[in-house]
Amino acid sequence: MATATRDTSHNRSAGRSLRIGLWVAQIMLFVMFAMSGVMKLATPIAQLAAMMPWTGQLPEGFVRFIGLVDLAGGIGILLPALTRIQPRLGTLAALGIIVLQILAIAFHTSRGEFGVLPLNFVLLPFAVFVLWGRARRAPILPR
């Protein structure tokens, strides 16, 4: 009987750790993508190009669109979970971030911009973790 209690306690602890890890990953992704999105939407292209050369070599409309995509991904990864309104949108946002990171890795690799890839290779597993965790292990229930 003591073993059963210990196993249950361990499962609760693992569940709590998983939920905490998911919230930390969601908050980190929110911060990164919201900041990136706002920067790409609000910063003049000349200033952006000094930080990210590709932004000065592509049409401004494309850069601003990517800013909107980043901002939507950041908001989508966190807000539905916080409000518990349509929380499945958070898993869709995680999937969108995964696709975005794969495309970004291909884009930057094709341009020889290997210095920016470490960030993509950090964000990608966080998004995969959120997708897996919120879709399979610790989904947020709607109100």
XYZ file of N, CA, C and O in Angstrom:
572
model
N 0.818 -1.189 0.000
C 0.000 0.000 0.000
C 0.864 1.254 0.000
O 0.579 2.203 -0.685
N 1.934 1.226 0.756
C 2.828 2.377 0.771
C 3.428 2.610 -0.613
O 3.637 3.742 -1.008
N 3.684 1.542 -1.350
C 4.222 1.666 -2.708
C 3.239 2.374 -3.615
O 3.613 3.256 -4.381
N 1.951 2.031 -3.515
C 0.929 2.673 -4.345
C 0.858 4.157 -4.048
O 0.742 4.980 -4.946
N 0.947 4.519 -2.779
C 0.909 5.932 -2.408
C 2.127 6.657 -2.973
O 2.013 7.741 -3.512
N 3.279 6.013 -2.859
C 4.492 6.624 -3.374
C 4.393 6.813 -4.894
O 4.753 7.854 -5.422
N 3.907 5.815 -5.623
C 3.758 5.912 -7.077
C 2.793 7.036 -7.441
O 3.054 7.807 -8.359
N 1.672 7.156 -6.737
C 0.715 8.219 -7.015
C 1.347 9.582 -6.774
O 1.205 10.498 -7.560
N 2.074 9.702 -5.673
C 2.748 10.959 -5.357
C 3.752 11.309 -6.451
O 3.843 12.457 -6.889
N 4.501 10.303 -6.900
C 5.480 10.530 -7.970
C 4.785 10.989 -9.255
O 5.249 11.900 -9.929
N 3.660 10.374 -9.610
C 2.923 10.747 -10.822
C 2.412 12.179 -10.729
O 2.476 12.921 -11.700
N 1.893 12.564 -9.564
C 1.433 13.946 -9.394
C 2.593 14.913 -9.550
O 2.470 15.937 -10.179
N 3.726 14.556 -8.947
C 4.908 15.409 -9.032
C 5.368 15.551 -10.475
O 5.680 16.641 -10.930
N 5.407 14.446 -11.209
C 5.822 14.505 -12.617
C 4.833 15.331 -13.417
O 5.207 16.108 -14.275
N 3.539 15.170 -13.132
C 2.527 15.958 -13.827
C 2.686 17.440 -13.549
O 2.586 18.265 -14.443
N 2.960 17.770 -12.310
C 3.145 19.176 -11.933
C 4.393 19.743 -12.607
O 4.375 20.843 -13.136
N 5.466 18.954 -12.603
C 6.710 19.393 -13.254
C 6.487 19.618 -14.748
O 6.990 20.590 -15.310
N 5.746 18.712 -15.361
C 5.448 18.851 -16.786
C 4.642 20.115 -17.039
O 4.952 20.882 -17.955
N 3.620 20.347 -16.233
C 2.796 21.556 -16.419
C 3.612 22.826 -16.235
O 3.477 23.785 -17.001
N 4.471 22.841 -15.240
C 5.337 24.010 -15.015
C 6.263 24.205 -16.215
O 6.421 25.318 -16.717
N 6.860 23.113 -16.691
C 7.743 23.201 -17.857
C 7.020 23.724 -19.084
O 7.570 24.524 -19.849
N 5.784 23.271 -19.267
C 4.995 23.750 -20.416
C 4.705 25.239 -20.298
O 4.827 25.974 -21.282
N 4.322 25.684 -19.113
C 4.061 27.122 -18.939
C 5.329 27.942 -19.180
O 5.271 28.995 -19.820
N 6.457 27.461 -18.678
C 7.729 28.178 -18.895
C 8.038 28.245 -20.390
O 8.404 29.311 -20.910
N 7.872 27.136 -21.099
C 8.137 27.119 -22.545
C 7.175 28.041 -23.278
O 7.587 28.775 -24.189
N 5.900 28.030 -22.893
C 4.926 28.902 -23.547
C 5.250 30.368 -23.309
O 5.177 31.180 -24.239
N 5.615 30.714 -22.094
C 5.959 32.114 -21.785
C 7.206 32.536 -22.549
O 7.263 33.631 -23.117
N 8.217 31.652 -22.584
C 9.443 31.973 -23.323
C 9.143 32.184 -24.811
O 9.625 33.149 -25.415
N 8.344 31.293 -25.399
C 7.987 31.445 -26.814
C 7.170 32.718 -27.032
O 7.383 33.434 -28.015
N 6.256 33.015 -26.129
C 5.486 34.258 -26.229
C 6.405 35.466 -26.254
O 6.290 36.332 -27.133
N 7.314 35.534 -25.294
C 8.218 36.686 -25.206
C 9.058 36.818 -26.480
O 9.153 37.904 -27.064
N 9.651 35.726 -26.919
C 10.517 35.772 -28.099
C 9.748 36.189 -29.354
O 10.200 37.052 -30.111
N 8.584 35.569 -29.570
C 7.841 35.845 -30.797
C 7.108 37.181 -30.745
O 7.006 37.864 -31.765
N 6.603 37.573 -29.590
C 5.955 38.882 -29.487
C 6.980 39.997 -29.707
O 6.715 40.949 -30.451
N 8.149 39.872 -29.087
C 9.188 40.891 -29.283
C 9.634 40.947 -30.739
O 9.773 42.035 -31.312
N 9.866 39.787 -31.327
C 10.294 39.730 -32.721
C 9.230 40.327 -33.642
O 9.549 41.079 -34.564
N 7.982 39.979 -33.392
C 6.891 40.487 -34.218
C 6.756 41.989 -34.136
O 6.669 42.681 -35.156
N 6.758 42.518 -32.914
C 6.635 43.967 -32.735
C 7.819 44.680 -33.377
O 7.655 45.708 -34.046
N 9.000 44.117 -33.223
C 10.197 44.729 -33.814
C 10.078 44.775 -35.341
O 10.364 45.805 -35.957
N 9.645 43.670 -35.955
C 9.527 43.628 -37.416
C 8.387 44.498 -37.930
O 8.414 44.944 -39.075
N 7.406 44.748 -37.088
C 6.287 45.596 -37.502
C 6.560 47.079 -37.294
O 6.118 47.900 -38.094
N 7.292 47.424 -36.238
C 7.412 48.829 -35.853
C 8.746 49.491 -36.197
O 8.820 50.711 -36.271
N 9.786 48.714 -36.408
C 11.108 49.280 -36.656
C 11.267 49.612 -38.133
O 10.909 48.804 -38.998
N 11.790 50.802 -38.436
C 12.065 51.119 -39.842
C 12.996 50.077 -40.464
O 13.908 49.555 -39.801
N 12.760 49.795 -41.731
C 13.517 48.741 -42.426
C 15.022 48.996 -42.379
O 15.796 48.056 -42.191
N 15.450 50.240 -42.510
C 16.887 50.530 -42.476
C 17.509 50.095 -41.149
O 18.611 49.537 -41.126
N 16.806 50.325 -40.050
C 17.305 49.901 -38.744
C 17.263 48.382 -38.606
O 18.180 47.780 -38.043
N 16.190 47.773 -39.092
C 16.086 46.314 -39.046
C 17.217 45.668 -39.842
O 17.801 44.675 -39.403
N 17.499 46.238 -41.010
C 18.532 45.674 -41.890
C 19.908 45.709 -41.226
O 20.753 44.852 -41.506
N 20.134 46.671 -40.341
C 21.410 46.725 -39.622
C 21.534 45.538 -38.656
O 22.633 45.050 -38.410
N 20.389 45.061 -38.138
C 20.394 43.930 -37.204
C 20.216 42.593 -37.923
O 20.806 41.592 -37.536
N 19.340 42.607 -38.941
C 19.010 41.396 -39.701
C 19.097 41.750 -41.183
O 18.133 42.283 -41.743
N 20.241 41.494 -41.823
C 20.435 41.930 -43.210
C 19.335 41.491 -44.180
O 18.990 42.223 -45.097
N 18.740 40.324 -43.993
C 17.712 39.831 -44.906
C 16.526 40.776 -44.982
O 15.871 40.845 -46.017
N 16.252 41.523 -43.907
C 15.085 42.416 -43.914
C 15.264 43.579 -44.883
O 14.276 44.129 -45.360
N 16.491 43.931 -45.173
C 16.742 44.998 -46.131
C 16.833 44.504 -47.561
O 16.889 45.297 -48.497
N 16.840 43.188 -47.754
C 16.997 42.607 -49.086
C 15.700 42.014 -49.637
O 15.683 41.513 -50.759
N 14.660 42.049 -48.855
C 13.355 41.517 -49.267
C 12.319 42.634 -49.217
O 12.523 43.642 -48.541
N 11.191 42.470 -49.899
C 10.178 43.527 -49.885
C 9.698 43.836 -48.459
O 9.548 42.935 -47.629
N 9.457 45.101 -48.203
C 9.014 45.532 -46.879
C 7.720 44.809 -46.476
O 7.558 44.419 -45.319
N 6.816 44.622 -47.414
C 5.562 43.938 -47.115
C 5.789 42.528 -46.583
O 5.069 42.070 -45.684
N 6.784 41.837 -47.127
C 7.103 40.487 -46.661
C 7.641 40.524 -45.229
O 7.244 39.712 -44.389
N 8.516 41.483 -44.957
C 9.087 41.615 -43.608
C 7.980 41.907 -42.601
O 7.919 41.299 -41.525
N 7.072 42.809 -42.952
C 5.961 43.150 -42.047
C 5.024 41.951 -41.874
O 4.519 41.705 -40.775
N 4.800 41.181 -42.935
C 3.973 39.983 -42.838
C 4.596 38.980 -41.866
O 3.904 38.391 -41.034
N 5.903 38.786 -41.966
C 6.594 37.880 -41.042
C 6.454 38.406 -39.611
O 6.280 37.630 -38.665
N 6.486 39.721 -39.450
C 6.256 40.307 -38.127
C 4.874 39.959 -37.591
O 4.721 39.622 -36.414
N 3.866 40.020 -38.455
C 2.508 39.640 -38.049
C 2.432 38.160 -37.683
O 1.780 37.784 -36.700
N 3.091 37.328 -38.471
C 3.110 35.887 -38.194
C 3.785 35.630 -36.848
O 3.279 34.850 -36.029
N 4.914 36.282 -36.598
C 5.606 36.128 -35.312
C 4.701 36.560 -34.157
O 4.579 35.850 -33.158
N 4.077 37.720 -34.292
C 3.217 38.235 -33.233
C 2.022 37.309 -32.997
O 1.682 37.007 -31.842
N 1.415 36.832 -34.058
C 0.287 35.904 -33.925
C 0.721 34.612 -33.245
O 0.002 34.074 -32.383
N 1.884 34.108 -33.601
C 2.395 32.894 -32.960
C 2.650 33.108 -31.479
O 2.315 32.257 -30.651
N 3.222 34.246 -31.139
C 3.496 34.550 -29.732
C 2.230 34.676 -28.908
O 2.119 34.101 -27.820
N 1.274 35.407 -29.441
C 0.003 35.568 -28.730
C -0.737 34.230 -28.673
O -1.278 33.845 -27.632
N -0.735 33.504 -29.785
C -1.465 32.247 -29.862
C -0.914 31.148 -28.978
O -1.658 30.259 -28.553
N 0.375 31.186 -28.686
C 0.971 30.141 -27.858
C 0.592 30.316 -26.387
O 0.621 29.359 -25.614
N 0.180 31.524 -25.997
C -0.064 31.793 -24.583
C -1.505 32.190 -24.256
O -2.087 31.662 -23.320
N -2.072 33.104 -25.000
C -3.379 33.673 -24.638
C -4.504 32.640 -24.536
O -5.255 32.658 -23.552
N -4.662 31.722 -25.487
C -5.741 30.733 -25.338
C -5.596 29.867 -24.079
O -6.586 29.516 -23.443
N -4.363 29.560 -23.703
C -4.141 28.758 -22.498
C -4.454 29.574 -21.241
O -5.061 29.073 -20.302
N -4.045 30.831 -21.238
C -4.307 31.681 -20.071
C -5.795 31.925 -19.859
O -6.270 31.898 -18.728
N -6.501 32.184 -20.939
C -7.925 32.514 -20.830
C -8.811 31.280 -20.817
O -9.970 31.359 -20.434
N -8.253 30.150 -21.266
C -9.000 28.905 -21.438
C -10.157 29.075 -22.419
O -11.136 28.357 -22.373
N -10.010 30.046 -23.306
C -10.962 30.239 -24.403
C -10.311 29.652 -25.651
O -9.247 30.107 -26.072
N -10.926 28.627 -26.206
C -10.388 27.915 -27.360
C -8.924 27.510 -27.140
O -8.045 27.824 -27.961
N -8.621 26.797 -26.055
C -7.227 26.465 -25.752
C -6.540 25.610 -26.813
O -5.313 25.605 -26.892
N -7.298 24.919 -27.666
C -6.682 24.145 -28.755
C -5.944 25.067 -29.731
O -5.067 24.610 -30.464
N -6.300 26.342 -29.740
C -5.575 27.280 -30.601
C -4.105 27.360 -30.209
O -3.248 27.629 -31.046
N -3.812 27.121 -28.947
C -2.418 27.107 -28.498
C -1.614 25.994 -29.146
O -0.454 26.191 -29.509
N -2.236 24.830 -29.314
C -1.526 23.734 -29.981
C -1.349 24.051 -31.464
O -0.318 23.722 -32.044
N -2.341 24.721 -32.053
C -2.182 25.137 -33.459
C -1.085 26.182 -33.589
O -0.329 26.181 -34.566
N -0.995 27.079 -32.616
C 0.081 28.080 -32.635
C 1.441 27.393 -32.517
O 2.395 27.767 -33.207
N 1.528 26.379 -31.661
C 2.790 25.630 -31.529
C 3.150 24.970 -32.856
O 4.312 25.011 -33.283
N 2.158 24.386 -33.515
C 2.401 23.778 -34.826
C 2.861 24.834 -35.833
O 3.807 24.607 -36.604
N 2.230 25.991 -35.818
C 2.639 27.083 -36.705
C 4.066 27.536 -36.441
O 4.832 27.799 -37.371
N 4.442 27.606 -35.167
C 5.810 28.002 -34.815
C 6.806 26.947 -35.298
O 7.896 27.283 -35.786
N 6.441 25.680 -35.193
C 7.314 24.607 -35.689
C 7.538 24.773 -37.191
O 8.680 24.740 -37.664
N 6.460 24.967 -37.934
C 6.574 25.159 -39.388
C 7.422 26.395 -39.687
O 8.307 26.366 -40.552
N 7.165 27.476 -38.969
C 7.917 28.715 -39.173
C 9.410 28.498 -38.923
O 10.255 28.973 -39.693
N 9.755 27.763 -37.868
C 11.167 27.529 -37.568
C 11.829 26.652 -38.621
O 12.978 26.896 -38.992
N 11.119 25.654 -39.112
C 11.679 24.808 -40.177
C 11.924 25.645 -41.425
O 12.986 25.544 -42.062
N 10.971 26.491 -41.774
C 11.145 27.372 -42.942
C 12.269 28.373 -42.718
O 13.047 28.665 -43.637
N 12.370 28.901 -41.499
C 13.435 29.858 -41.191
C 14.808 29.185 -41.282
O 15.768 29.782 -41.793
N 14.904 27.956 -40.802
C 16.174 27.219 -40.892
C 16.560 27.022 -42.358
O 17.711 27.266 -42.746
N 15.599 26.627 -43.178
C 15.881 26.442 -44.615
C 16.257 27.770 -45.271
O 17.214 27.835 -46.054
N 15.529 28.831 -44.941
C 15.784 30.157 -45.516
C 17.192 30.633 -45.158
O 17.968 31.024 -46.034
N 17.522 30.617 -43.867
C 18.826 31.132 -43.440
C 19.969 30.239 -43.921
O 21.036 30.749 -44.277
N 19.741 28.939 -43.990
C 20.770 28.032 -44.519
C 21.030 28.333 -45.989
O 22.185 28.391 -46.425
N 19.961 28.554 -46.752
C 20.119 28.835 -48.188
C 20.877 30.133 -48.434
O 21.501 30.292 -49.468
N 20.821 31.032 -47.471
C 21.505 32.318 -47.604
C 22.881 32.317 -46.938
O 23.570 33.323 -46.927
N 23.255 31.188 -46.347
C 24.549 31.112 -45.673
C 24.580 31.867 -44.349
O 25.656 32.189 -43.849
N 23.426 32.132 -43.764
C 23.335 32.881 -42.502
C 23.320 31.898 -41.328
O 22.345 31.800 -40.582
N 24.430 31.209 -41.164
C 24.504 30.150 -40.162
C 24.544 30.681 -38.740
O 24.206 29.966 -37.802
N 24.925 31.933 -38.566
C 25.010 32.524 -37.233
C 23.664 32.681 -36.546
O 23.611 32.752 -35.315
N 22.584 32.728 -37.307
C 21.261 32.887 -36.696
C 20.587 31.546 -36.411
O 19.569 31.494 -35.720
N 21.130 30.469 -36.929
C 20.500 29.153 -36.770
C 20.412 28.658 -35.326
O 19.428 27.988 -34.986
N 21.371 28.952 -34.445
C 21.224 28.454 -33.073
C 19.904 28.879 -32.415
O 19.291 28.078 -31.710
N 19.464 30.086 -32.653
C 18.188 30.523 -32.077
C 17.042 29.677 -32.616
O 16.174 29.233 -31.843
N 17.043 29.411 -33.913
C 15.992 28.565 -34.501
C 16.034 27.162 -33.911
O 14.979 26.566 -33.651
N 17.234 26.649 -33.685
C 17.377 25.299 -33.134
C 17.065 25.243 -31.635
O 16.922 24.156 -31.075
N 16.952 26.384 -30.972
C 16.479 26.435 -29.589
C 14.954 26.559 -29.566
O 14.274 25.870 -28.805
N 14.420 27.434 -30.413
C 12.967 27.661 -30.426
C 12.200 26.443 -30.921
O 11.105 26.144 -30.419
N 12.749 25.737 -31.889
C 12.064 24.579 -32.474
C 11.719 23.504 -31.437
O 10.559 23.101 -31.335
N 12.672 23.031 -30.636
C 12.290 21.995 -29.661
C 11.334 22.495 -28.583
O 10.509 21.733 -28.076
N 11.408 23.776 -28.233
C 10.446 24.317 -27.269
C 9.032 24.240 -27.841
O 8.087 23.874 -27.142
N 8.888 24.598 -29.100
C 7.570 24.536 -29.738
C 7.089 23.090 -29.875
O 5.905 22.807 -29.668
N 8.004 22.176 -30.199
C 7.641 20.755 -30.274
C 7.187 20.264 -28.896
O 6.189 19.549 -28.773
N 7.896 20.663 -27.862
C 7.534 20.298 -26.494
C 6.132 20.807 -26.143
O 5.314 20.069 -25.590
N 5.844 22.059 -26.472
C 4.516 22.619 -26.178
C 3.445 21.879 -26.981
O 2.388 21.538 -26.438
N 3.701 21.630 -28.246
C 2.729 20.906 -29.058
C 2.449 19.527 -28.454
O 1.297 19.142 -28.250
N 3.494 18.787 -28.159
C 3.334 17.452 -27.569
C 2.626 17.527 -26.216
O 1.660 16.808 -25.961
N 3.099 18.423 -25.357
C 2.562 18.499 -24.007
C 1.108 18.932 -23.959
O 0.294 18.337 -23.248
N 0.773 19.970 -24.723
C -0.592 20.486 -24.682
C -1.556 19.645 -25.504
O -2.747 19.622 -25.218
N -1.061 18.914 -26.473
C -1.949 18.064 -27.268
C -2.140 16.693 -26.629
O -3.216 16.111 -26.742
N -1.127 16.184 -25.933
C -1.169 14.793 -25.468
C -1.145 14.625 -23.951
O -1.854 13.805 -23.417
N -0.263 15.320 -23.278
C 0.001 15.012 -21.872
C -0.708 15.931 -20.874
O -1.121 15.472 -19.816
N -0.794 17.206 -21.160
C -1.363 18.158 -20.196
C -2.169 19.217 -20.942
O -1.849 20.406 -20.912
N -3.231 18.783 -21.621
C -4.038 19.777 -22.349
C -4.741 20.740 -21.396
O -5.013 20.396 -20.242
N -4.963 21.933 -21.883
C -5.737 22.932 -21.135
C -7.198 22.713 -21.517
O -7.534 22.695 -22.701
N -8.030 22.573 -20.515
C -9.460 22.369 -20.791
C -10.155 23.718 -20.985
O -9.823 24.690 -20.296
N -11.108 23.783 -21.912
C -11.829 25.046 -22.093
C -12.719 25.339 -20.886
O -13.042 24.454 -20.107
N -13.103 26.597 -20.739
C -13.998 26.986 -19.649
C -15.313 26.270 -19.758
O -15.833 25.984 -20.750
